[in-house]
Coordinates of C-alpha atoms and ligand atoms in Angstrom, one line a residue:
M1 CA 0.0 0.0 0.0
T2 CA 1.4 3.4 -1.0
L3 CA 1.5 6.3 1.5
L4 CA -1.1 8.1 -0.6
Q5 CA -3.4 5.1 -0.3
A6 CA -2.8 4.8 3.5
V7 CA -3.7 8.5 3.9
K8 CA -6.7 8.0 1.7
N9 CA -7.9 5.0 3.7
F10 CA -7.7 7.0 6.9
V11 CA -9.6 10.0 5.5
R12 CA -12.1 7.7 3.8
S13 CA -13.2 6.2 7.1
K14 CA -14.7 9.6 7.8
S15 CA -15.5 11.2 4.5
I16 CA -16.0 10.9 0.7
H17 CA -14.1 13.3 -1.5
V18 CA -15.7 14.4 -4.7
C19 CA -13.9 16.2 -7.5
Y20 CA -16.0 17.6 -10.4
V21 CA -14.9 18.5 -13.9
D22 CA -16.9 20.5 -16.4
V23 CA -16.1 19.2 -20.0
G24 CA -18.3 21.7 -21.7
S25 CA -21.6 22.4 -20.0
C26 CA -24.1 25.2 -20.2
N27 CA -23.4 25.7 -16.5
G28 CA -26.9 24.4 -15.6
C29 CA -25.5 21.2 -14.0
D30 CA -22.6 23.2 -12.3
I31 CA -25.2 25.3 -10.5
E32 CA -27.0 22.1 -9.3
V33 CA -23.7 20.7 -8.0
L34 CA -23.0 24.0 -6.2
A35 CA -26.5 24.0 -4.8
C36 CA -25.6 20.7 -3.1
L37 CA -23.2 22.8 -1.0
S38 CA -25.9 25.3 0.1
P39 CA -27.5 25.1 3.5
R40 CA -30.7 23.8 1.9
Y41 CA -29.0 20.5 0.7
D42 CA -25.9 20.6 2.9
I43 CA -23.9 17.8 1.2
E44 CA -21.2 18.0 3.9
Q45 CA -23.7 16.7 6.5
Y46 CA -23.1 13.3 4.8
G47 CA -19.4 13.6 5.0
I48 CA -19.1 14.5 1.3
Y49 CA -16.5 17.1 0.4
V50 CA -16.6 18.7 -3.1
H51 CA -13.4 20.2 -4.5
N52 CA -11.3 20.3 -7.7
N53 CA -8.3 18.2 -6.7
P54 CA -8.3 14.8 -8.4
R55 CA -5.4 13.6 -6.3
E56 CA -7.6 13.7 -3.2
A57 CA -10.7 12.4 -4.8
D58 CA -12.7 9.2 -4.5
I59 CA -15.5 10.2 -6.9
L60 CA -15.3 12.2 -10.1
L61 CA -18.4 14.0 -11.3
V62 CA -18.4 14.6 -15.0
I63 CA -20.5 17.5 -16.2
G64 CA -21.1 18.7 -19.7
A65 CA -20.9 17.5 -23.3
F66 CA -17.4 16.8 -24.7
T67 CA -16.1 19.9 -26.3
P68 CA -12.9 19.6 -28.4
G69 CA -9.8 18.8 -26.5
W70 CA -11.5 17.4 -23.4
E71 CA -11.1 13.8 -24.2
D72 CA -7.4 13.5 -23.3
K73 CA -7.7 16.0 -20.4
L74 CA -10.5 14.0 -18.9
R75 CA -8.5 10.8 -19.2
M76 CA -5.5 12.5 -17.5
I77 CA -7.7 13.8 -14.6
W78 CA -9.1 10.3 -14.2
E79 CA -5.6 8.7 -14.1
K80 CA -4.6 11.2 -11.4
I81 CA -7.3 9.9 -9.0
P82 CA -5.8 7.1 -6.8
D83 CA -7.7 3.8 -6.5
P84 CA -10.4 3.0 -5.5
K85 CA -12.3 5.5 -7.6
A86 CA -15.5 5.9 -9.6
A87 CA -16.9 8.4 -12.0
I88 CA -20.5 9.6 -12.2
A89 CA -22.0 11.3 -15.3
I90 CA -24.1 14.2 -14.1
G91 CA -26.9 15.4 -16.5
N92 CA -27.9 14.4 -20.0
C93 CA -24.8 16.0 -21.6
P94 CA -22.2 13.4 -20.6
I95 CA -24.7 10.6 -21.1
S96 CA -26.0 11.5 -24.6
G97 CA -24.7 15.0 -25.6
C98 CA -28.1 16.5 -24.7
L99 CA -29.2 19.5 -26.7
F100 CA -25.6 20.1 -27.9
D101 CA -25.5 16.8 -29.8
R102 CA -26.2 18.2 -33.3
P103 CA -24.4 17.5 -36.6
H104 CA -22.7 20.9 -36.6
T105 CA -21.2 20.5 -33.2
L106 CA -17.8 18.9 -32.4
I107 CA -18.7 17.3 -29.2
D108 CA -17.9 13.6 -28.5
P109 CA -20.2 12.1 -25.9
P110 CA -20.9 9.8 -24.1
A111 CA -18.6 10.0 -21.1
A112 CA -18.4 6.2 -20.9
K113 CA -16.5 6.3 -24.2
H114 CA -13.6 8.1 -22.5
I115 CA -13.5 6.8 -18.9
P116 CA -15.3 4.1 -17.0
I117 CA -18.6 5.5 -15.7
A118 CA -20.1 3.8 -12.6
A119 CA -23.4 5.6 -12.6
Q120 CA -25.4 8.1 -14.5
V121 CA -27.7 10.8 -13.2
P122 CA -30.0 11.9 -16.1
G123 CA -31.7 15.2 -16.2
C124 CA -31.3 18.6 -17.7
P125 CA -30.2 19.4 -15.1
P126 CA -30.7 16.7 -12.4
R127 CA -31.7 17.8 -9.0
P128 CA -29.2 18.2 -6.1
T129 CA -30.9 15.4 -4.2
E130 CA -30.4 13.1 -7.1
I131 CA -26.7 14.0 -7.3
I132 CA -26.2 13.5 -3.6
S133 CA -28.0 10.2 -3.7
A134 CA -25.9 8.9 -6.6
V135 CA -22.7 9.7 -4.7
L136 CA -24.0 8.1 -1.5
S137 CA -25.0 4.9 -3.4
V138 CA -21.9 4.6 -5.6
A139 CA -19.1 5.4 -3.0
P140 CA -19.7 2.5 -0.5
L141 CA -19.9 0.0 -3.3
V142 CA -16.6 1.1 -4.8
F143 CA -14.8 1.1 -1.5
R144 CA -16.3 -2.3 -0.5
D145 CA -15.2 -3.9 -3.8
Y146 CA -11.8 -2.5 -3.3
E147 CA -11.5 -3.7 0.3
V148 CA -12.6 -7.2 -0.8
A149 CA -10.2 -7.3 -3.8
K150 CA -7.3 -6.3 -1.4
R151 CA -7.9 -9.4 0.8
Ligands
SF4_201 S1 -27.5 18.4 -19.0 FE1 -28.7 20.3 -19.5 S2 -28.3 21.6 -17.8 FE2 -26.7 20.0 -17.7 S3 -25.0 20.9 -18.8 FE3 -26.2 19.7 -20.3 S4 -27.6 21.2 -21.2 FE4 -26.8 22.2 -19.3

Protein backbone atom coordinates (compact mmCIF):
# COMPACT_ATOMS: atom_id res chain seq x y z
CA MET A 1 0.00 0.00 0.00
CA THR A 2 1.40 3.40 -0.96
CA LEU A 3 1.52 6.32 1.46
CA LEU A 4 -1.13 8.08 -0.58
CA GLN A 5 -3.44 5.08 -0.29
CA ALA A 6 -2.81 4.82 3.46
CA VAL A 7 -3.70 8.48 3.94
CA LYS A 8 -6.69 8.05 1.71
CA ASN A 9 -7.93 5.04 3.69
CA PHE A 10 -7.67 7.04 6.89
CA VAL A 11 -9.59 9.99 5.46
CA ARG A 12 -12.13 7.74 3.80
CA SER A 13 -13.17 6.23 7.11
CA LYS A 14 -14.70 9.63 7.82
CA SER A 15 -15.55 11.18 4.46
CA ILE A 16 -16.03 10.90 0.69
CA HIS A 17 -14.08 13.34 -1.46
CA VAL A 18 -15.68 14.42 -4.70
CA CYS A 19 -13.92 16.20 -7.54
CA TYR A 20 -15.96 17.61 -10.37
CA VAL A 21 -14.93 18.46 -13.89
CA ASP A 22 -16.88 20.45 -16.44
CA VAL A 23 -16.08 19.23 -19.96
CA GLY A 24 -18.32 21.72 -21.72
CA SER A 25 -21.61 22.40 -19.99
CA CYS A 26 -24.12 25.23 -20.22
CA ASN A 27 -23.43 25.68 -16.47
CA GLY A 28 -26.88 24.38 -15.56
CA CYS A 29 -25.46 21.21 -14.00
CA ASP A 30 -22.63 23.15 -12.31
CA ILE A 31 -25.21 25.25 -10.52
CA GLU A 32 -26.99 22.14 -9.27
CA VAL A 33 -23.70 20.68 -7.97
CA LEU A 34 -22.96 23.99 -6.23
CA ALA A 35 -26.50 23.97 -4.82
CA CYS A 36 -25.55 20.69 -3.08
CA LEU A 37 -23.16 22.81 -0.99
CA SER A 38 -25.86 25.28 0.06
CA PRO A 39 -27.49 25.11 3.52
CA ARG A 40 -30.65 23.76 1.90
CA TYR A 41 -29.02 20.51 0.71
CA ASP A 42 -25.89 20.63 2.88
CA ILE A 43 -23.94 17.83 1.19
CA GLU A 44 -21.24 18.02 3.89
CA GLN A 45 -23.67 16.67 6.49
CA TYR A 46 -23.13 13.29 4.77
CA GLY A 47 -19.35 13.59 4.98
CA ILE A 48 -19.08 14.46 1.27
CA TYR A 49 -16.52 17.13 0.38
CA VAL A 50 -16.55 18.73 -3.07
CA HIS A 51 -13.37 20.21 -4.55
CA ASN A 52 -11.33 20.27 -7.73
CA ASN A 53 -8.30 18.21 -6.73
CA PRO A 54 -8.28 14.79 -8.44
CA ARG A 55 -5.36 13.56 -6.32
CA GLU A 56 -7.56 13.68 -3.20
CA ALA A 57 -10.74 12.45 -4.84
CA ASP A 58 -12.71 9.24 -4.49
CA ILE A 59 -15.51 10.15 -6.87
CA LEU A 60 -15.29 12.16 -10.09
CA LEU A 61 -18.41 13.98 -11.26
CA VAL A 62 -18.37 14.58 -15.01
CA ILE A 63 -20.52 17.46 -16.21
CA GLY A 64 -21.14 18.69 -19.75
CA ALA A 65 -20.85 17.54 -23.35
CA PHE A 66 -17.37 16.77 -24.65
CA THR A 67 -16.14 19.92 -26.32
CA PRO A 68 -12.95 19.56 -28.41
CA GLY A 69 -9.77 18.84 -26.45
CA TRP A 70 -11.48 17.44 -23.38
CA GLU A 71 -11.14 13.76 -24.23
CA ASP A 72 -7.43 13.54 -23.33
CA LYS A 73 -7.69 16.00 -20.44
CA LEU A 74 -10.52 14.02 -18.86
CA ARG A 75 -8.48 10.81 -19.16
CA MET A 76 -5.50 12.54 -17.52
CA ILE A 77 -7.67 13.76 -14.64
CA TRP A 78 -9.11 10.26 -14.24
CA GLU A 79 -5.62 8.73 -14.10
CA LYS A 80 -4.56 11.17 -11.37
CA ILE A 81 -7.26 9.87 -9.01
CA PRO A 82 -5.85 7.09 -6.80
CA ASP A 83 -7.71 3.77 -6.51
CA PRO A 84 -10.38 3.03 -5.52
CA LYS A 85 -12.31 5.53 -7.58
CA ALA A 86 -15.49 5.93 -9.56
CA ALA A 87 -16.90 8.41 -12.03
CA ILE A 88 -20.50 9.55 -12.20
CA ALA A 89 -21.97 11.27 -15.27
CA ILE A 90 -24.11 14.20 -14.15
CA GLY A 91 -26.85 15.38 -16.49
CA ASN A 92 -27.87 14.40 -19.98
CA CYS A 93 -24.80 16.00 -21.60
CA PRO A 94 -22.18 13.41 -20.57
CA ILE A 95 -24.74 10.65 -21.10
CA SER A 96 -25.99 11.55 -24.59
CA GLY A 97 -24.74 15.00 -25.58
CA CYS A 98 -28.14 16.46 -24.71
CA LEU A 99 -29.16 19.51 -26.69
CA PHE A 100 -25.58 20.08 -27.90
CA ASP A 101 -25.49 16.79 -29.82
CA ARG A 102 -26.21 18.20 -33.28
CA PRO A 103 -24.41 17.47 -36.57
CA HIS A 104 -22.72 20.89 -36.65
CA THR A 105 -21.17 20.54 -33.18
CA LEU A 106 -17.79 18.93 -32.45
CA ILE A 107 -18.68 17.26 -29.20
CA ASP A 108 -17.89 13.59 -28.52
CA PRO A 109 -20.23 12.07 -25.91
CA PRO A 110 -20.93 9.81 -24.08
CA ALA A 111 -18.55 10.04 -21.11
CA ALA A 112 -18.41 6.24 -20.92
CA LYS A 113 -16.48 6.26 -24.22
CA HIS A 114 -13.61 8.10 -22.53
CA ILE A 115 -13.45 6.83 -18.92
CA PRO A 116 -15.32 4.12 -16.96
CA ILE A 117 -18.62 5.51 -15.69
CA ALA A 118 -20.07 3.81 -12.61
CA ALA A 119 -23.42 5.63 -12.58
CA GLN A 120 -25.44 8.13 -14.53
CA VAL A 121 -27.72 10.84 -13.19
CA PRO A 122 -29.98 11.90 -16.07
CA GLY A 123 -31.74 15.24 -16.17
CA CYS A 124 -31.25 18.63 -17.73
CA PRO A 125 -30.17 19.42 -15.11
CA PRO A 126 -30.66 16.73 -12.43
CA ARG A 127 -31.74 17.82 -8.96
CA PRO A 128 -29.19 18.23 -6.15
CA THR A 129 -30.90 15.44 -4.20
CA GLU A 130 -30.36 13.06 -7.13
CA ILE A 131 -26.68 14.01 -7.32
CA ILE A 132 -26.19 13.49 -3.57
CA SER A 133 -28.03 10.20 -3.68
CA ALA A 134 -25.85 8.94 -6.59
CA VAL A 135 -22.66 9.74 -4.68
CA LEU A 136 -23.99 8.09 -1.52
CA SER A 137 -24.97 4.93 -3.39
CA VAL A 138 -21.86 4.56 -5.57
CA ALA A 139 -19.11 5.37 -3.05
CA PRO A 140 -19.74 2.54 -0.53
CA LEU A 141 -19.92 -0.05 -3.33
CA VAL A 142 -16.62 1.09 -4.83
CA PHE A 143 -14.85 1.08 -1.47
CA ARG A 144 -16.32 -2.29 -0.48
CA ASP A 145 -15.25 -3.92 -3.76
CA TYR A 146 -11.76 -2.47 -3.31
CA GLU A 147 -11.45 -3.75 0.28
CA VAL A 148 -12.64 -7.22 -0.82
CA ALA A 149 -10.19 -7.28 -3.75
CA LYS A 150 -7.31 -6.34 -1.40
CA ARG A 151 -7.88 -9.39 0.83
S1 LIG B 1 -27.49 18.39 -19.03
FE1 LIG B 1 -28.68 20.26 -19.49
S2 LIG B 1 -28.28 21.61 -17.75
FE2 LIG B 1 -26.69 20.03 -17.71
S3 LIG B 1 -24.97 20.93 -18.83
FE3 LIG B 1 -26.19 19.75 -20.30
S4 LIG B 1 -27.62 21.24 -21.22
FE4 LIG B 1 -26.79 22.15 -19.34
